[in-house]
Amino acid sequence: MHKELLLDSHRRILPHIHRTPIFSSRLINKIVNADIVFKCENFQRGGSFKARGATNAILSLTEEQKSQGVVTHSSGNFAQALSLAAGRIGVKAYIVMPSTAPLVKKDAVLEYGGEIIECKPTLSARENEAHRIVEEKGATFIHPSNDMDVIIGQGTACLELLEEEPGLDYVVAPVGGGGLIGGTSLAAYYFGNGCKVVGGEPMEVDDAYRSLQSGYIESNETTDTIADGLKTQLGDKNFPIIQKYVERIVLVTEPQIIEAMHLVWERMKIVVEPSSAVALAAVLKDKPRFEKQKVGVVLSGGNVDFKAVGRFQ
Amino acid sequence: MHKELLLDSHRRILPHIHRTPIFSSRLINKIVNADIVFKCENFQRGGSFKARGATNAILSLTEEQKSQGVVTHSSGNFAQALSLAAGRIGVKAYIVMPSTAPLVKKDAVLEYGGEIIECKPTLSARENEAHRIVEEKGATFIHPSNDMDVIIGQGTACLELLEEEPGLDYVVAPVGGGGLIGGTSLAAYYFGNGCKVVGGEPMEVDDAYRSLQSGYIESNETTDTIADGLKTQLGDKNFPIIQKYVERIVLVTEPQIIEAMHLVWERMKIVVEPSSAVALAAVLKDKPRFEKQKVGVVLSGGNVDFKAVGRFQ
């Protein structure tokens, strides 16, 4: 069922998203002694893979649902992605954002035509505000990562990667809320020829790593990471998929994330955000595992605020 | 004659260089109200267009000359480019670098197989040292910008651009030592259909702008620019070409360069160095001229040391 869903969803979202290019770097291949290809979702519409899941979720609504709009709470890439997707499809998007969200993120949401509802910077305030909009406007709530249509949509990046590179031994993706790694692992299971999936996760937000060990969805005890897209925790929809299809999660430190990010910026000449670099950091850390293998790395996004980049050094 | 030289040189260097991609950005088109295509020489081998001229210059040597090696003095991209090109072709490269050159530049030269000769950080020390190597080793001196084979080689980037985008009204390139803008203007003259060439130059190193006004090769009075690739002055080989074929030079301020660079980094998700951003800065400054036109912008290189990026903010 997931196999057909992936193919159908991909066909459905293709007019609204970019089929992103695949890059490689001789130097990085030399460092790892492997054949690595990078799926460049930093070039995706809205600057991250999240346009895929958001578009797929909106396209799966009924016409009546579409007419009443969609709502989510996010201070990051999903806010932009849902505004963008909704705008393209002609659906109203309500985005609940904490008052502390960076101006650059708010501007991007507005630019794509989303309506921002500000709230206090706590999870409960965000949830309450989103709930109020569902009640008042009849809008459909779309979760950034714990929603099957979103998970399937995110998986289409790996589907495209495997169409072009069918011989991959591994696909490595960052682990945040579980949408990308969940969808990636489904795509690799159904369309990879024995392709294994490894997740990269910052040590500072190691909820997924611990969840796989304990068998329960664990919460983060710290969230002090530069990879701001990965601070969220897994959900009941994506956790069982991750348990079943992800081989392992590799934890990486903050200096390892920054080193990997600089390597991509300086050697590949492309801009990726810290969360993206976590997957390459995992490959660099676990080098012996990937030696002489054909490895796909999902570069999940490229939304960097360079005016604030001093903290990345 | 230049027409055939461009075509022959392009054919000759193609096995050794990348045919770089052409990117565009809807947002930047919207800002300028123009149709802009970017020739991405930041993805060129060695991280800048300079691999083209260096390769062409080496390939034009006799076998005897090749056997005795090549020498240049540079603390920037040409040092890397000549090492890279020489290494590929199997020729020894001696690179005279000031002792103050950044470690990252020296490492790149060594990585490509060049031999570094350190000297004091003055122009006369660099020239003397290069002269000594010509005398002692019989190596051929290759100037980074004031050499016809180098100029023609640099022009092949614009040649490729016009092959893919024959309808350009303008091509805009940064102006440093005059090699890129000289070659670009030749290619536009012979292969563009009335395509005009505009140079972008930092106000802090406005030697080319003043040279076009006075009719003589002027020196820089200040060199306090972030665009470190553009501090050199024109030479007797490229100046007459620039006088004849470049429509005008647009001067830009340091904040304009930084703004253009951030625009490319944040919106196009690619890394370009400050010197590259000068061409886009010129387009942004002179917007009315480019409105509703089809404009090619040469993104000349992407060698940024992100550990030192604080000064770009």
XYZ file of C-alpha atoms in Angstrom:
626
model
C 0.000 0.000 0.000
C 2.815 2.403 0.913
C 4.507 1.543 -2.361
C 1.561 2.748 -4.456
C 1.016 5.709 -2.138
C 4.594 6.852 -2.714
C 4.260 6.594 -6.497
C 0.834 8.245 -6.592
C 1.874 11.027 -4.247
C 5.000 11.704 -6.269
C 2.990 11.977 -9.479
C 0.506 14.255 -7.729
C 3.006 16.689 -6.189
C 5.451 16.872 -9.140
C 3.753 19.873 -10.814
C 4.162 21.809 -7.551
C 7.701 20.916 -6.487
C 11.184 20.840 -7.977
C 12.761 17.555 -8.936
C 16.004 18.508 -7.206
C 19.460 17.773 -8.622
C 21.980 15.255 -7.320
C 25.505 16.516 -6.626
C 28.735 14.810 -5.688
C 32.168 15.908 -4.489
C 35.414 14.192 -5.334
C 37.013 15.542 -2.195
C 34.284 14.236 0.121
C 34.420 10.867 -1.654
C 38.145 10.823 -0.987
C 37.709 11.714 2.691
C 35.177 8.908 3.273
C 36.618 6.527 0.642
C 33.089 5.982 -0.638
C 30.886 6.937 -3.565
C 28.518 9.545 -2.144
C 25.655 11.298 -3.915
C 23.811 14.222 -2.354
C 20.105 14.792 -2.954
C 19.913 18.586 -2.921
C 16.636 19.468 -1.218
C 18.236 22.807 -0.319
C 17.226 23.701 -3.890
C 13.618 22.623 -3.223
C 10.836 25.228 -3.333
C 10.773 27.070 -0.036
C 14.338 25.940 0.615
C 13.669 22.491 2.107
C 12.149 19.046 1.503
C 9.115 20.101 3.544
C 7.365 21.430 0.431
C 6.893 17.783 -0.566
C 4.955 16.685 2.506
C 2.996 19.913 2.776
C 1.912 19.714 -0.863
C 0.940 16.072 -0.547
C -1.093 16.695 2.594
C -3.050 19.556 1.027
C -3.702 17.638 -2.196
C -5.175 14.757 -0.186
C -7.909 16.976 1.293
C -11.489 17.002 -0.017
C -12.644 20.069 -1.927
C -14.726 21.105 1.084
C -11.730 20.818 3.386
C -9.602 22.799 0.945
C -12.161 25.603 0.887
C -11.782 26.042 4.651
C -8.007 26.211 4.677
C -5.175 24.520 6.572
C -3.423 25.360 9.812
C -0.144 24.353 11.420
C 2.152 25.579 14.142
C 5.816 25.901 13.269
C 8.571 28.437 13.558
C 10.669 26.786 10.914
C 10.672 25.310 7.435
C 7.235 23.704 7.637
C 5.636 27.118 8.136
C 7.184 28.290 4.869
C 6.439 25.026 3.089
C 2.748 24.960 4.035
C 2.268 28.608 3.042
C 3.986 27.977 -0.265
C 2.068 24.789 -1.059
C -1.260 26.284 -0.005
C -0.625 29.391 -2.063
C 0.126 27.370 -5.186
C -2.943 25.169 -4.782
C -5.184 28.103 -3.880
C -5.893 27.153 -0.281
C -5.791 29.495 2.716
C -2.951 28.750 5.194
C -3.009 29.818 8.853
C 0.420 29.607 10.444
C 0.679 29.778 14.230
C 4.134 31.151 15.061
C 5.686 32.051 18.404
C 6.187 35.793 18.863
C 9.905 35.036 19.145
C 10.199 33.549 15.629
C 12.906 35.237 13.522
C 11.686 38.064 11.304
C 13.196 36.360 8.255
C 10.942 33.308 8.817
C 7.850 35.454 9.282
C 8.644 37.407 6.128
C 8.977 34.203 4.125
C 5.555 32.973 5.336
C 3.947 36.291 4.404
C 5.717 36.367 1.043
C 4.153 33.008 0.149
C 0.714 34.271 1.162
C 0.237 32.580 4.542
C -1.556 34.310 7.420
C 0.477 34.470 10.626
C -1.200 34.056 14.016
C 1.245 35.025 16.742
C 1.248 33.285 20.097
C 3.399 32.920 23.202
C 6.558 30.854 22.660
C 5.361 27.687 24.434
C 4.172 24.420 22.945
C 0.833 24.600 24.739
C 0.174 28.145 23.490
C 0.928 27.001 19.948
C -1.340 23.979 20.221
C -4.175 25.982 21.782
C -4.003 28.629 19.106
C -3.987 26.057 16.306
C -6.947 24.294 17.962
C -8.857 27.579 18.128
C -8.394 28.095 14.367
C -9.578 24.581 13.612
C -12.704 25.322 15.685
C -13.360 28.815 14.395
C -12.461 28.537 10.735
C -13.022 24.844 10.110
C -9.435 24.651 8.836
C -7.681 21.269 8.762
C -4.699 20.883 11.071
C -1.608 19.489 9.356
C 1.192 18.239 11.574
C 4.730 18.966 10.298
C 5.941 15.390 10.739
C 3.427 13.053 12.385
C 0.954 12.758 9.514
C 0.931 9.892 6.992
C 0.428 12.167 3.954
C 3.318 14.324 5.113
C 5.547 11.274 5.752
C 4.769 9.832 2.318
C 5.396 13.219 0.694
C 8.809 13.535 2.343
C 9.651 10.033 1.126
C 9.444 11.172 -2.493
C 12.898 12.788 -2.248
C 14.403 9.347 -1.628
C 12.166 7.888 -4.337
C 13.675 10.318 -6.875
C 17.165 9.607 -5.573
C 16.700 5.854 -6.033
C 15.221 6.308 -9.500
C 18.456 7.982 -10.557
C 20.786 5.939 -8.365
C 19.236 2.490 -8.061
C 22.413 0.870 -6.738
C 22.706 2.690 -3.400
C 23.842 0.623 -0.420
C 22.797 3.290 2.090
C 20.647 6.382 2.319
C 21.414 8.727 5.210
C 19.002 11.457 6.344
C 18.726 13.716 9.390
C 16.264 12.833 12.153
C 14.035 15.541 13.637
C 10.286 15.021 14.026
C 10.541 11.785 12.060
C 8.739 12.769 8.856
C 11.769 12.759 6.566
C 13.500 9.692 7.995
C 10.164 7.838 8.098
C 9.318 8.579 4.464
C 12.904 7.952 3.386
C 12.957 4.531 5.024
C 9.671 3.543 3.346
C 10.981 4.647 -0.067
C 14.265 2.776 0.470
C 12.391 -0.368 1.556
C 10.106 -0.426 -1.475
C 12.381 1.027 -4.154
C 15.960 0.343 -3.016
C 17.583 -2.962 -3.838
C 18.458 -3.866 -0.277
C 19.310 -0.214 0.419
C 19.689 0.404 4.159
C 18.676 3.620 5.920
C 20.721 5.357 8.608
C 19.629 8.464 10.495
C 21.867 11.253 11.738
C 20.803 12.948 14.961
C 22.475 15.625 17.103
C 23.645 14.312 20.468
C 21.924 17.319 22.049
C 18.484 16.155 20.833
C 18.883 12.404 20.954
C 15.208 11.512 21.487
C 14.986 9.264 18.416
C 18.165 7.381 19.308
C 16.838 6.727 22.803
C 13.372 5.905 21.500
C 14.795 3.144 19.305
C 16.599 1.733 22.334
C 13.683 1.887 24.774
C 10.884 1.063 22.341
C 8.909 4.120 23.486
C 8.723 7.654 22.143
C 11.181 9.531 24.318
C 11.317 13.300 24.868
C 14.370 15.503 24.520
C 16.096 16.451 27.718
C 18.255 19.095 26.038
C 17.692 21.014 22.800
C 20.873 23.063 22.695
C 21.784 22.351 19.079
C 22.632 24.488 16.088
C 20.458 22.116 14.032
C 17.283 23.996 14.825
C 15.142 21.910 12.497
C 15.743 18.770 14.538
C 14.525 19.796 17.993
C 11.110 18.142 17.716
C 10.326 14.594 18.808
C 8.944 11.535 17.041
C 5.210 10.797 16.858
C 2.969 7.739 16.907
C 2.609 7.694 13.107
C 6.289 7.761 12.174
C 7.870 5.942 15.130
C 6.639 2.440 14.131
C 7.935 3.028 10.595
C 11.317 4.140 11.919
C 11.474 1.141 14.261
C 10.777 -1.204 11.388
C 12.806 0.264 8.545
C 15.693 2.355 9.900
C 18.876 0.358 10.490
C 20.350 2.679 13.072
C 20.749 6.252 14.235
C 24.209 7.822 14.543
C 24.617 10.602 17.117
C 26.862 13.545 16.245
C 28.292 16.404 18.283
C 27.892 20.107 17.558
C 31.490 20.514 16.291
C 30.942 17.534 13.971
C 27.798 19.196 12.549
C 29.616 22.478 11.962
C 32.588 20.719 10.361
C 30.302 18.837 7.968
C 28.413 22.030 7.125
C 31.603 23.927 6.327
C 32.758 21.016 4.179
C 29.593 21.269 2.077
C 29.702 25.073 1.892
C 33.396 25.289 1.046
C 33.851 22.255 -1.154
C 30.484 21.790 -2.861
C 29.780 25.564 -3.040
C 26.196 25.080 -1.963
C 24.370 26.441 1.065
C 22.882 23.873 3.426
C 21.463 24.562 6.862
C 22.928 22.958 9.987
C 20.152 20.337 10.168
C 21.128 19.185 6.661
C 24.748 18.764 7.608
C 23.825 16.271 10.334
C 23.468 13.464 7.769
C 26.956 14.038 6.345
C 28.312 14.407 9.883
C 26.919 10.927 10.615
C 28.691 9.510 7.553
C 31.968 11.157 8.581
C 31.648 9.873 12.127
C 30.785 6.329 11.115
C 33.276 6.228 8.217
C 34.274 2.530 8.425
C 30.643 1.502 7.887
C 30.400 3.481 4.649
C 33.828 2.741 3.154
C 33.649 1.537 -0.453
C 29.840 1.766 -0.326
C 27.503 3.742 -2.557
C 25.815 6.214 -0.221
C 22.981 8.694 -0.773
C 22.866 11.660 1.603
C 19.723 13.784 1.821
C 20.664 17.474 2.136
C 17.364 18.450 3.669
C 17.368 22.233 3.363
C 19.277 25.452 2.821
C 17.512 28.089 4.878
C 20.354 29.918 6.607
C 20.117 33.438 7.955
C 23.595 34.702 7.137
C 23.155 37.797 9.219
C 23.145 35.445 12.225
C 25.837 33.132 10.923
C 28.459 34.189 13.454
C 27.185 31.515 15.818
C 28.111 28.834 13.253
C 31.853 29.405 13.565
C 41.070 35.746 -35.335
C 39.777 36.028 -31.774
C 36.611 34.266 -32.871
C 38.481 31.128 -33.949
C 40.813 31.371 -30.964
C 37.824 31.297 -28.618
C 36.306 28.253 -30.320
C 39.614 26.391 -30.571
C 40.568 27.177 -26.989
C 37.184 26.045 -25.743
C 37.494 22.730 -27.564
C 41.022 22.323 -26.228
C 40.274 23.020 -22.548
C 36.916 21.192 -22.339
C 38.415 17.840 -21.261
C 40.081 19.618 -18.347
C 37.336 21.925 -17.071
C 33.674 21.716 -16.071
C 31.006 23.038 -18.378
C 29.306 24.846 -15.502
C 25.539 25.003 -15.029
C 23.308 28.047 -15.485
C 20.980 28.942 -12.596
C 18.204 31.454 -12.184
C 16.145 32.816 -9.307
C 12.531 33.905 -9.543
C 12.971 36.212 -6.578
C 15.980 38.010 -8.060
C 14.149 38.320 -11.381
C 11.273 39.896 -9.472
C 13.567 42.335 -7.644
C 15.207 43.542 -10.875
C 12.144 43.019 -13.106
C 14.401 41.279 -15.610
C 15.185 37.792 -16.874
C 18.555 36.965 -15.327
C 20.659 33.841 -15.833
C 23.718 33.126 -13.725
C 26.749 31.325 -15.149
C 27.963 29.359 -12.135
C 31.757 29.404 -12.300
C 31.731 28.886 -8.535
C 31.200 25.232 -9.510
C 34.258 25.339 -11.809
C 37.279 23.170 -11.001
C 39.364 24.905 -8.351
C 36.306 26.991 -7.419
C 36.618 29.769 -10.009
C 36.701 30.603 -13.738
C 40.476 30.906 -13.518
C 40.909 27.206 -14.332
C 39.854 28.108 -17.888
C 42.588 30.644 -18.577
C 45.260 28.690 -16.726
C 44.465 25.523 -18.680
C 44.440 27.369 -21.983
C 47.752 29.053 -21.292
C 49.469 25.784 -20.393
C 48.028 23.964 -23.399
C 49.413 26.655 -25.709
C 53.006 25.979 -24.625
C 55.448 23.929 -26.695
C 56.402 20.493 -25.398
C 59.820 21.846 -24.437
C 58.254 24.695 -22.488
C 55.888 22.276 -20.783
C 58.786 20.112 -19.677
C 60.305 23.073 -17.803
C 57.175 24.041 -15.934
C 55.184 27.214 -15.355
C 55.387 29.910 -12.721
C 53.063 32.630 -11.479
C 52.700 34.868 -8.465
C 49.275 34.992 -6.847
C 47.787 34.725 -3.415
C 44.345 33.980 -4.763
C 42.360 31.862 -7.180
C 44.921 31.897 -9.995
C 47.444 30.133 -7.750
C 44.962 27.301 -7.250
C 43.904 27.294 -10.888
C 47.424 27.085 -12.286
C 48.378 24.295 -9.874
C 45.242 22.386 -10.779
C 45.632 22.835 -14.543
C 49.348 22.025 -14.467
C 48.717 18.930 -12.362
C 46.095 17.621 -14.787
C 48.286 18.219 -17.831
C 51.415 16.858 -16.156
C 53.380 20.080 -15.958
C 55.297 21.366 -12.937
C 53.817 24.556 -11.377
C 55.830 26.973 -9.226
C 53.592 29.331 -7.280
C 55.130 32.416 -5.677
C 52.962 33.349 -2.702
C 53.419 36.051 -0.074
C 54.216 34.668 3.364
C 50.985 36.305 4.560
C 48.742 34.257 2.232
C 45.965 32.433 4.097
C 46.743 28.846 5.064
C 43.605 27.623 3.277
C 44.939 29.012 -0.040
C 48.355 27.464 0.474
C 46.784 24.117 1.319
C 44.725 24.197 -1.869
C 47.823 24.853 -3.999
C 49.662 21.961 -2.352
C 46.654 19.679 -2.665
C 46.656 20.218 -6.445
C 50.379 19.462 -6.619
C 51.857 22.949 -7.016
C 55.170 23.928 -5.398
C 54.951 27.031 -3.210
C 57.794 29.543 -3.104
C 57.227 31.963 -0.244
C 58.277 35.594 -0.480
C 57.770 38.902 1.299
C 54.303 40.387 0.850
C 55.255 43.107 -1.634
C 54.672 43.222 -5.373
C 58.376 43.679 -6.119
C 59.342 40.678 -3.961
C 56.768 38.573 -5.798
C 57.981 39.694 -9.202
C 61.649 39.180 -8.316
C 61.007 35.701 -7.009
C 59.012 34.719 -10.107
C 61.785 36.139 -12.311
C 64.382 34.089 -10.429
C 62.441 30.884 -11.121
C 62.136 31.739 -14.823
C 65.922 32.195 -14.897
C 66.863 29.195 -12.793
C 64.346 26.590 -13.930
C 63.524 27.799 -17.406
C 59.853 27.844 -16.385
C 57.391 29.973 -18.367
C 55.819 32.873 -16.499
C 52.028 33.011 -16.830
C 50.346 36.234 -15.782
C 46.966 35.797 -14.038
C 45.164 38.309 -16.248
C 47.399 40.146 -18.715
C 48.095 37.266 -21.106
C 46.175 36.659 -24.340
C 45.841 32.888 -23.800
C 44.514 33.540 -20.308
C 42.083 36.210 -21.573
C 40.781 33.928 -24.323
C 40.438 31.056 -21.839
C 38.390 33.191 -19.445
C 36.171 34.194 -22.355
C 35.008 30.606 -22.813
C 32.639 30.937 -19.820
C 30.699 33.613 -21.730
C 30.954 31.526 -24.902
C 29.186 28.628 -23.135
C 26.627 31.012 -21.663
C 25.779 32.428 -25.099
C 25.582 28.962 -26.637
C 22.822 28.131 -24.159
C 21.271 31.616 -24.007
C 21.792 33.193 -27.422
C 19.262 35.981 -26.817
C 21.042 37.836 -24.010
C 20.867 41.646 -24.121
C 23.629 42.035 -21.531
C 26.392 40.056 -19.900
C 27.703 41.425 -16.602
C 31.013 40.299 -15.072
C 33.253 41.557 -12.276
C 36.356 43.598 -13.136
C 39.672 42.823 -11.414
C 42.874 42.408 -13.396
C 40.875 42.501 -16.630
C 41.220 38.889 -17.794
C 37.610 37.850 -17.226
C 35.940 41.036 -18.434
C 38.303 41.162 -21.440
C 37.582 37.587 -22.520
C 33.877 38.007 -21.761
C 33.638 41.092 -23.956
C 35.384 39.325 -26.848
C 33.031 36.345 -26.588
C 29.974 38.628 -26.415
C 31.193 40.606 -29.442
C 31.721 37.528 -31.598
C 28.981 35.235 -30.334
C 26.283 37.495 -28.882
C 23.618 38.950 -31.122
C 24.269 42.548 -30.167
C 24.857 41.491 -26.572
C 26.404 44.338 -24.557
C 28.950 43.849 -21.772
C 28.913 45.723 -18.462
C 31.561 45.402 -15.758
C 30.989 45.608 -12.027
C 33.829 47.079 -9.966
C 34.122 47.917 -6.259
C 34.284 51.662 -5.600
C 37.307 50.945 -3.372
C 39.352 49.594 -6.324
C 38.031 51.721 -9.165
C 41.137 51.607 -11.376
C 39.325 50.183 -14.416
C 36.510 52.739 -14.178
C 39.049 55.564 -14.071
C 41.173 53.970 -16.807
C 38.188 53.975 -19.178
C 37.666 57.648 -18.416
C 41.291 58.758 -18.768
C 42.340 56.439 -21.569
C 45.367 55.284 -19.570
C 45.886 52.327 -17.233
C 45.301 53.822 -13.805
C 46.464 52.387 -10.486
C 44.332 51.809 -7.421
C 44.602 54.410 -4.712
C 42.706 52.287 -2.180
C 42.240 48.518 -2.007
C 40.063 48.264 1.054
C 37.441 45.926 -0.383
C 35.948 42.631 0.685
C 36.208 41.563 -2.983
C 39.781 40.375 -2.609
C 39.949 38.945 -6.114
C 39.523 42.390 -7.667
C 42.405 44.349 -6.165
C 44.712 44.027 -9.171
C 44.894 46.518 -12.039
C 44.449 46.246 -15.801
C 47.326 45.469 -18.156
C 48.394 46.432 -21.663
C 46.946 43.254 -23.223
C 43.439 43.456 -21.805
C 42.946 47.222 -21.530
C 42.565 47.859 -25.307
C 40.005 45.027 -25.480
C 38.066 46.466 -22.574
C 38.171 49.954 -24.118
C 36.799 48.610 -27.362
C 34.191 46.081 -26.258
C 32.943 46.923 -22.739
C 29.973 49.284 -22.712
C 30.534 50.636 -19.234
C 31.699 49.874 -15.708
C 29.347 50.278 -12.751
C 30.928 51.071 -9.381
C 29.443 49.480 -6.265
C 29.938 50.082 -2.558
C 30.967 47.501 0.030
C 27.449 47.243 1.544
C 26.045 46.706 -1.955
C 28.508 43.858 -2.542
C 27.593 42.204 0.761
C 23.875 42.603 0.108
C 24.201 40.988 -3.326
C 26.291 38.158 -1.884
C 23.749 37.417 0.834
C 20.986 37.460 -1.777
C 22.771 34.750 -3.761
C 23.645 32.692 -0.671
C 20.189 32.900 0.899
C 17.967 32.770 -2.158
C 19.916 30.698 -4.681
C 21.470 28.441 -1.999
C 24.875 28.572 -3.632
C 28.168 29.856 -2.270
C 29.793 32.681 -4.210
C 32.759 34.734 -3.069
C 32.509 38.510 -2.599
C 34.224 39.225 -5.945
C 31.469 37.222 -7.681
C 28.725 39.200 -6.037
C 30.067 42.443 -7.519
C 28.434 41.679 -10.896
C 24.990 41.171 -9.333
C 25.548 44.250 -7.166
C 26.104 46.245 -10.375
C 22.823 44.937 -11.807
C 20.962 45.845 -8.616
C 22.505 49.305 -8.537
C 21.795 50.046 -12.184
C 18.343 48.428 -12.170
C 16.600 50.758 -14.673
C 19.136 49.837 -17.355
C 18.397 46.125 -17.001
C 14.619 46.236 -16.572
C 12.786 43.847 -18.918
C 16.133 42.778 -20.417
C 17.638 39.317 -20.678
C 20.806 39.492 -18.585
C 23.640 37.002 -18.050
C 25.633 37.387 -14.837
C 28.973 35.617 -14.449
C 29.328 34.253 -10.910
C 33.089 34.106 -11.067
C 33.991 31.939 -8.078
C 33.004 30.380 -4.787
C 36.154 30.235 -2.701
C 35.045 31.497 0.694
C 36.832 30.746 3.940
C 33.863 30.400 6.275
C 36.044 30.416 9.342
C 36.776 34.057 8.480
C 33.258 34.904 7.380
C 32.501 37.153 10.322
C 33.920 40.076 8.391
C 31.236 39.599 5.692
C 28.384 40.573 7.983
